[in-house]
């Protein structure tokens, strides 16, 4: 039995493993607000790590229906898959040791992986980075929350606007050795009200790239067909309809969205 880097798996292989593999729980990720377990999953001698989030371990939230976070995780993957941007690791809904839950392929990051999001001295924002917000530490020194002006992060910002992600922290962005970017933890997404809360506000008001426009047009068509029907297995009809509306509004505006005025625009903690 061998354990290889997850990046070596094609998406179809990863999904087959997640759907049919045997799950063995390793332990709990204690920093997560809901029950989040790291596990090994094995099929035909192939083993990978995965993240298992059982529905029974979801904490009730005032603004999201109980027992729906796992389905939102799966929905985020399905939308990511439709964009072709490979932003969300393969994620499915299946029965596991603690009941039905979301199962997502584990993404390994190299020990020397450098985050593209963080706090930097306000007077020394790195070249090629975009400031988002001002802050001060306990000594009163000025810092800026900023992120790199990176095409992968820009795609993620568009994706978050589409799914109405209410919790895009810096720690929810992973940097595997492949050089790609992955976003994780999408349980509080797809609300019908505008709840976009993210650290990726550096492109606010700027024009969408031609690539993003083309992807959104393709996504809009997919939502009117099979993708929309599939999402209705995990989301309410109203949530799917508002997803379609958000895509249309982004296309009509042709620009990255602006922060909401009646909702905290940045999650806490940000990174």
Short mmCIF file of C-alpha atoms in Angstrom, two decimals:
data_model
loop_
_atom_site.label_atom_id
_atom_site.label_comp_id
_atom_site.label_asym_id
_atom_site.label_seq_id
_atom_site.Cartn_x
_atom_site.Cartn_y
_atom_site.Cartn_z
CA UNK A 1 0.00 0.00 0.00
CA UNK A 2 1.48 3.35 -1.01
CA UNK A 3 0.72 6.97 -0.17
CA UNK A 4 1.45 9.40 -3.01
CA UNK A 5 0.98 13.16 -3.25
CA UNK A 6 -2.68 13.94 -3.84
CA UNK A 7 -1.74 16.08 -6.84
CA UNK A 8 -0.76 12.90 -8.70
CA UNK A 9 -4.42 11.84 -8.89
CA UNK A 10 -6.63 12.83 -11.78
CA UNK A 11 -9.98 14.26 -10.71
CA UNK A 12 -11.84 11.17 -11.90
CA UNK A 13 -9.52 8.91 -9.90
CA UNK A 14 -9.92 11.08 -6.81
CA UNK A 15 -13.70 11.02 -7.07
CA UNK A 16 -13.72 7.25 -7.50
CA UNK A 17 -11.53 6.89 -4.42
CA UNK A 18 -13.77 9.20 -2.37
CA UNK A 19 -16.95 7.43 -3.47
CA UNK A 20 -15.80 3.85 -2.96
CA UNK A 21 -12.77 3.87 -0.65
CA UNK A 22 -12.69 2.60 2.93
CA UNK A 23 -12.45 5.42 5.47
CA UNK A 24 -10.28 5.22 8.58
CA UNK A 25 -10.36 8.24 10.87
CA UNK A 26 -6.97 9.54 12.06
CA UNK A 27 -8.06 12.40 14.30
CA UNK A 28 -9.93 15.66 14.69
CA UNK A 29 -8.80 19.07 13.44
CA UNK A 30 -9.33 20.93 16.69
CA UNK A 31 -9.22 24.46 15.24
CA UNK A 32 -12.36 23.88 13.18
CA UNK A 33 -15.66 25.21 14.53
CA UNK A 34 -17.58 22.14 13.32
CA UNK A 35 -16.55 18.51 13.64
CA UNK A 36 -13.79 18.14 11.06
CA UNK A 37 -11.88 14.89 10.88
CA UNK A 38 -8.76 13.91 9.02
CA UNK A 39 -8.91 10.39 7.67
CA UNK A 40 -7.22 7.95 5.36
CA UNK A 41 -9.20 6.48 2.51
CA UNK A 42 -8.12 3.34 0.66
CA UNK A 43 -9.25 1.66 -2.54
CA UNK A 44 -7.48 -1.14 -4.40
CA UNK A 45 -4.21 -0.56 -2.55
CA UNK A 46 -4.23 3.20 -3.10
CA UNK A 47 -4.36 5.42 -0.01
CA UNK A 48 -4.90 9.14 0.33
CA UNK A 49 -5.81 11.46 3.14
CA UNK A 50 -9.15 13.21 3.15
CA UNK A 51 -11.23 15.58 5.28
CA UNK A 52 -14.50 14.19 6.60
CA UNK A 53 -17.18 16.57 7.91
CA UNK A 54 -20.18 14.60 9.21
CA UNK A 55 -23.53 16.39 9.19
CA UNK A 56 -24.15 15.36 12.80
CA UNK A 57 -21.11 17.42 13.83
CA UNK A 58 -22.38 20.70 12.35
CA UNK A 59 -23.07 23.45 14.87
CA UNK A 60 -26.43 25.22 14.44
CA UNK A 61 -26.11 28.66 12.83
CA UNK A 62 -28.62 31.48 13.08
CA UNK A 63 -28.57 32.24 9.36
CA UNK A 64 -28.08 28.84 7.69
CA UNK A 65 -30.52 25.90 7.94
CA UNK A 66 -29.35 23.07 10.21
CA UNK A 67 -27.64 20.12 8.57
CA UNK A 68 -26.92 21.85 5.26
CA UNK A 69 -23.22 22.75 5.48
CA UNK A 70 -21.95 19.49 3.99
CA UNK A 71 -24.18 19.95 0.95
CA UNK A 72 -22.80 23.46 0.51
CA UNK A 73 -19.26 22.08 0.53
CA UNK A 74 -20.22 19.69 -2.26
CA UNK A 75 -22.00 22.46 -4.17
CA UNK A 76 -18.85 24.61 -4.07
CA UNK A 77 -16.90 21.78 -5.67
CA UNK A 78 -19.54 21.31 -8.37
CA UNK A 79 -19.43 25.01 -9.27
CA UNK A 80 -15.62 24.98 -9.23
CA UNK A 81 -15.67 21.92 -11.49
CA UNK A 82 -17.97 23.73 -13.92
CA UNK A 83 -15.62 26.72 -14.14
CA UNK A 84 -12.65 24.51 -15.08
CA UNK A 85 -10.47 26.49 -12.68
CA UNK A 86 -9.81 23.56 -10.29
CA UNK A 87 -10.22 25.79 -7.23
CA UNK A 88 -11.89 23.32 -4.86
CA UNK A 89 -10.47 19.84 -4.15
CA UNK A 90 -12.70 16.91 -5.16
CA UNK A 91 -15.59 16.79 -2.68
CA UNK A 92 -18.54 14.42 -2.37
CA UNK A 93 -21.38 13.57 -0.01
CA UNK A 94 -21.36 10.01 1.32
CA UNK A 95 -21.96 7.87 4.37
CA UNK A 96 -19.00 7.48 6.70
CA UNK A 97 -18.08 6.23 10.19
CA UNK A 98 -20.15 9.04 11.78
CA UNK A 99 -22.92 9.13 9.21
CA UNK A 100 -23.46 11.15 6.06
CA UNK A 101 -21.04 14.00 5.53
CA UNK A 102 -18.81 15.87 3.12
CA UNK A 103 -15.65 14.05 2.09
CA UNK A 104 -12.89 16.10 0.48
CA UNK A 105 -9.48 15.12 -0.82
CA UNK A 106 -6.70 16.33 1.51
CA UNK A 107 -4.33 18.87 -0.04
CA UNK A 108 -0.70 18.70 1.09
CA UNK A 109 1.30 21.92 1.15
CA UNK A 110 5.12 21.96 0.99
CA UNK A 111 6.85 22.99 4.21
CA UNK A 112 8.19 26.07 2.43
CA UNK A 113 4.86 27.11 0.88
CA UNK A 114 4.45 30.88 1.12
CA UNK A 115 1.05 32.43 1.66
CA UNK A 116 -0.11 35.09 -0.77
CA UNK A 117 -2.32 36.66 1.91
CA UNK A 118 -1.31 38.25 5.19
CA UNK A 119 -0.46 41.27 7.31
CA UNK A 120 2.48 43.37 6.12
CA UNK A 121 3.93 46.67 7.41
CA UNK A 122 1.63 49.43 6.17
CA UNK A 123 4.61 51.44 4.93
CA UNK A 124 6.16 48.46 3.11
CA UNK A 125 3.46 46.62 1.16
CA UNK A 126 5.40 44.27 -1.17
CA UNK A 127 5.54 45.12 -4.85
CA UNK A 128 2.75 43.31 -6.66
CA UNK A 129 0.53 43.09 -3.57
CA UNK A 130 -2.84 44.81 -3.08
CA UNK A 131 -3.78 46.36 0.29
CA UNK A 132 -7.23 45.50 1.62
CA UNK A 133 -7.54 46.97 5.12
CA UNK A 134 -5.53 48.83 7.77
CA UNK A 135 -4.73 47.45 11.21
CA UNK A 136 -2.47 48.06 14.22
CA UNK A 137 -0.76 45.57 16.49
CA UNK A 138 -0.65 45.70 20.31
CA UNK A 139 2.23 48.19 20.16
CA UNK A 140 0.34 50.51 17.85
CA UNK A 141 2.42 49.77 14.77
CA UNK A 142 0.53 50.12 11.50
CA UNK A 143 -0.03 47.09 9.29
CA UNK A 144 -2.01 46.38 6.15
CA UNK A 145 -4.01 43.27 5.37
CA UNK A 146 -2.96 42.57 1.80
CA UNK A 147 -2.77 39.87 -0.82
CA UNK A 148 -0.75 39.22 -3.93
CA UNK A 149 -2.05 40.45 -7.28
CA UNK A 150 -2.12 36.88 -8.55
CA UNK A 151 -4.32 35.47 -11.35
CA UNK A 152 -5.18 32.38 -9.28
CA UNK A 153 -6.34 34.50 -6.35
CA UNK A 154 -8.33 36.69 -8.75
CA UNK A 155 -10.12 33.58 -10.02
CA UNK A 156 -10.85 32.63 -6.41
CA UNK A 157 -12.26 36.11 -5.76
CA UNK A 158 -14.65 35.71 -8.69
CA UNK A 159 -15.59 32.22 -7.53
CA UNK A 160 -16.32 33.50 -4.00
CA UNK A 161 -18.56 36.22 -5.40
CA UNK A 162 -20.45 33.58 -7.37
CA UNK A 163 -21.04 31.22 -4.42
CA UNK A 164 -21.52 34.10 -1.95
CA UNK A 165 -18.78 32.82 0.35
CA UNK A 166 -19.22 34.22 3.85
CA UNK A 167 -15.86 33.04 5.19
CA UNK A 168 -12.85 33.41 2.87
CA UNK A 169 -10.03 33.62 5.40
CA UNK A 170 -6.39 33.56 4.38
CA UNK A 171 -6.08 30.19 6.09
CA UNK A 172 -8.75 28.78 3.78
CA UNK A 173 -6.42 29.15 0.79
CA UNK A 174 -3.93 26.31 0.16
CA UNK A 175 -0.79 26.27 -1.96
CA UNK A 176 0.13 22.74 -3.14
CA UNK A 177 3.49 21.92 -4.73
CA UNK A 178 1.87 21.98 -8.19
CA UNK A 179 1.79 25.77 -8.04
CA UNK A 180 -2.00 25.87 -8.16
CA UNK A 181 -4.30 27.42 -5.57
CA UNK A 182 -7.11 25.69 -3.72
CA UNK A 183 -9.88 27.13 -1.58
CA UNK A 184 -11.43 25.07 1.21
CA UNK A 185 -14.14 25.43 3.89
CA UNK A 186 -17.20 26.50 1.90
CA UNK A 187 -19.90 25.41 4.34
CA UNK A 188 -21.26 28.94 4.77
CA UNK A 189 -21.87 29.75 1.13
CA UNK A 190 -24.83 30.04 -1.27
CA UNK A 191 -27.04 32.13 1.05
CA UNK A 192 -29.81 34.05 -0.71
CA UNK A 193 -28.76 37.28 1.04
CA UNK A 194 -25.49 39.02 0.21
CA UNK A 195 -23.03 37.66 2.77
CA UNK A 196 -19.77 37.87 0.84
CA UNK A 197 -17.01 38.13 3.43
CA UNK A 198 -13.46 37.75 2.22
CA UNK A 199 -9.87 38.93 2.45
CA UNK A 200 -9.67 39.14 -1.37
CA UNK A 201 -10.99 42.67 -1.85
CA UNK A 202 -7.89 43.97 -3.67
CA UNK A 203 -9.63 44.05 -7.06
CA UNK A 204 -12.78 45.82 -5.83
CA UNK A 205 -14.42 47.71 -8.68
CA UNK A 206 -11.85 46.64 -11.27
CA UNK A 207 -12.89 45.13 -14.57
CA UNK A 208 -13.20 41.38 -14.82
CA UNK A 209 -10.65 39.69 -17.05
CA UNK A 210 -11.84 38.40 -20.45
CA UNK A 211 -11.19 34.89 -19.14
CA UNK A 212 -13.44 35.44 -16.11
CA UNK A 213 -16.19 36.84 -18.36
CA UNK A 214 -15.99 33.81 -20.64
CA UNK A 215 -16.10 31.40 -17.69
CA UNK A 216 -19.08 33.20 -16.16
CA UNK A 217 -20.96 33.01 -19.47
CA UNK A 218 -20.32 29.27 -19.65
CA UNK A 219 -21.31 28.86 -15.99
CA UNK A 220 -24.55 30.76 -16.57
CA UNK A 221 -25.49 28.35 -19.34
CA UNK A 222 -24.58 25.32 -17.21
CA UNK A 223 -26.77 26.58 -14.36
CA UNK A 224 -29.74 26.62 -16.71
CA UNK A 225 -29.08 22.97 -17.55
CA UNK A 226 -27.63 19.94 -15.76
CA UNK A 227 -25.55 21.81 -13.18
CA UNK A 228 -28.57 23.66 -11.85
CA UNK A 229 -30.49 20.39 -11.50
CA UNK A 230 -27.59 18.74 -9.67
CA UNK A 231 -27.20 21.65 -7.25
CA UNK A 232 -30.87 21.38 -6.34
CA UNK A 233 -29.98 18.07 -4.65
CA UNK A 234 -27.91 20.05 -2.10
CA UNK A 235 -29.40 23.56 -2.08
CA UNK A 236 -32.90 25.02 -2.03
CA UNK A 237 -34.57 26.13 -5.24
CA UNK A 238 -34.26 29.72 -4.07
CA UNK A 239 -30.54 29.35 -3.37
CA UNK A 240 -29.92 27.96 -6.85
CA UNK A 241 -31.96 30.76 -8.39
CA UNK A 242 -29.97 33.40 -6.48
CA UNK A 243 -26.77 31.70 -7.65
CA UNK A 244 -27.94 32.21 -11.24
CA UNK A 245 -28.76 35.84 -10.45
CA UNK A 246 -25.31 36.50 -8.95
CA UNK A 247 -23.63 35.18 -12.09
CA UNK A 248 -25.83 37.38 -14.29
CA UNK A 249 -25.15 40.43 -12.14
CA UNK A 250 -21.40 39.89 -12.33
CA UNK A 251 -21.62 39.62 -16.10
CA UNK A 252 -23.80 42.71 -16.35
CA UNK A 253 -21.49 44.75 -14.11
CA UNK A 254 -18.31 43.41 -15.71
CA UNK A 255 -16.43 44.25 -12.52
CA UNK A 256 -15.33 42.68 -9.27
CA UNK A 257 -17.95 43.31 -6.57
CA UNK A 258 -17.70 45.95 -3.87
CA UNK A 259 -17.84 45.13 -0.14
CA UNK A 260 -21.33 44.93 1.36
CA UNK A 261 -22.44 47.90 3.45
CA UNK A 262 -24.70 45.98 5.86
CA UNK A 263 -22.44 43.00 6.58
CA UNK A 264 -18.85 42.69 7.87
CA UNK A 265 -16.77 42.58 4.69
CA UNK A 266 -13.76 40.78 6.21
CA UNK A 267 -13.93 37.55 8.27
CA UNK A 268 -12.40 37.30 11.72
CA UNK A 269 -9.70 36.29 12.12
CA UNK A 270 -8.70 37.29 8.59
CA UNK A 271 -5.78 34.86 8.25
#
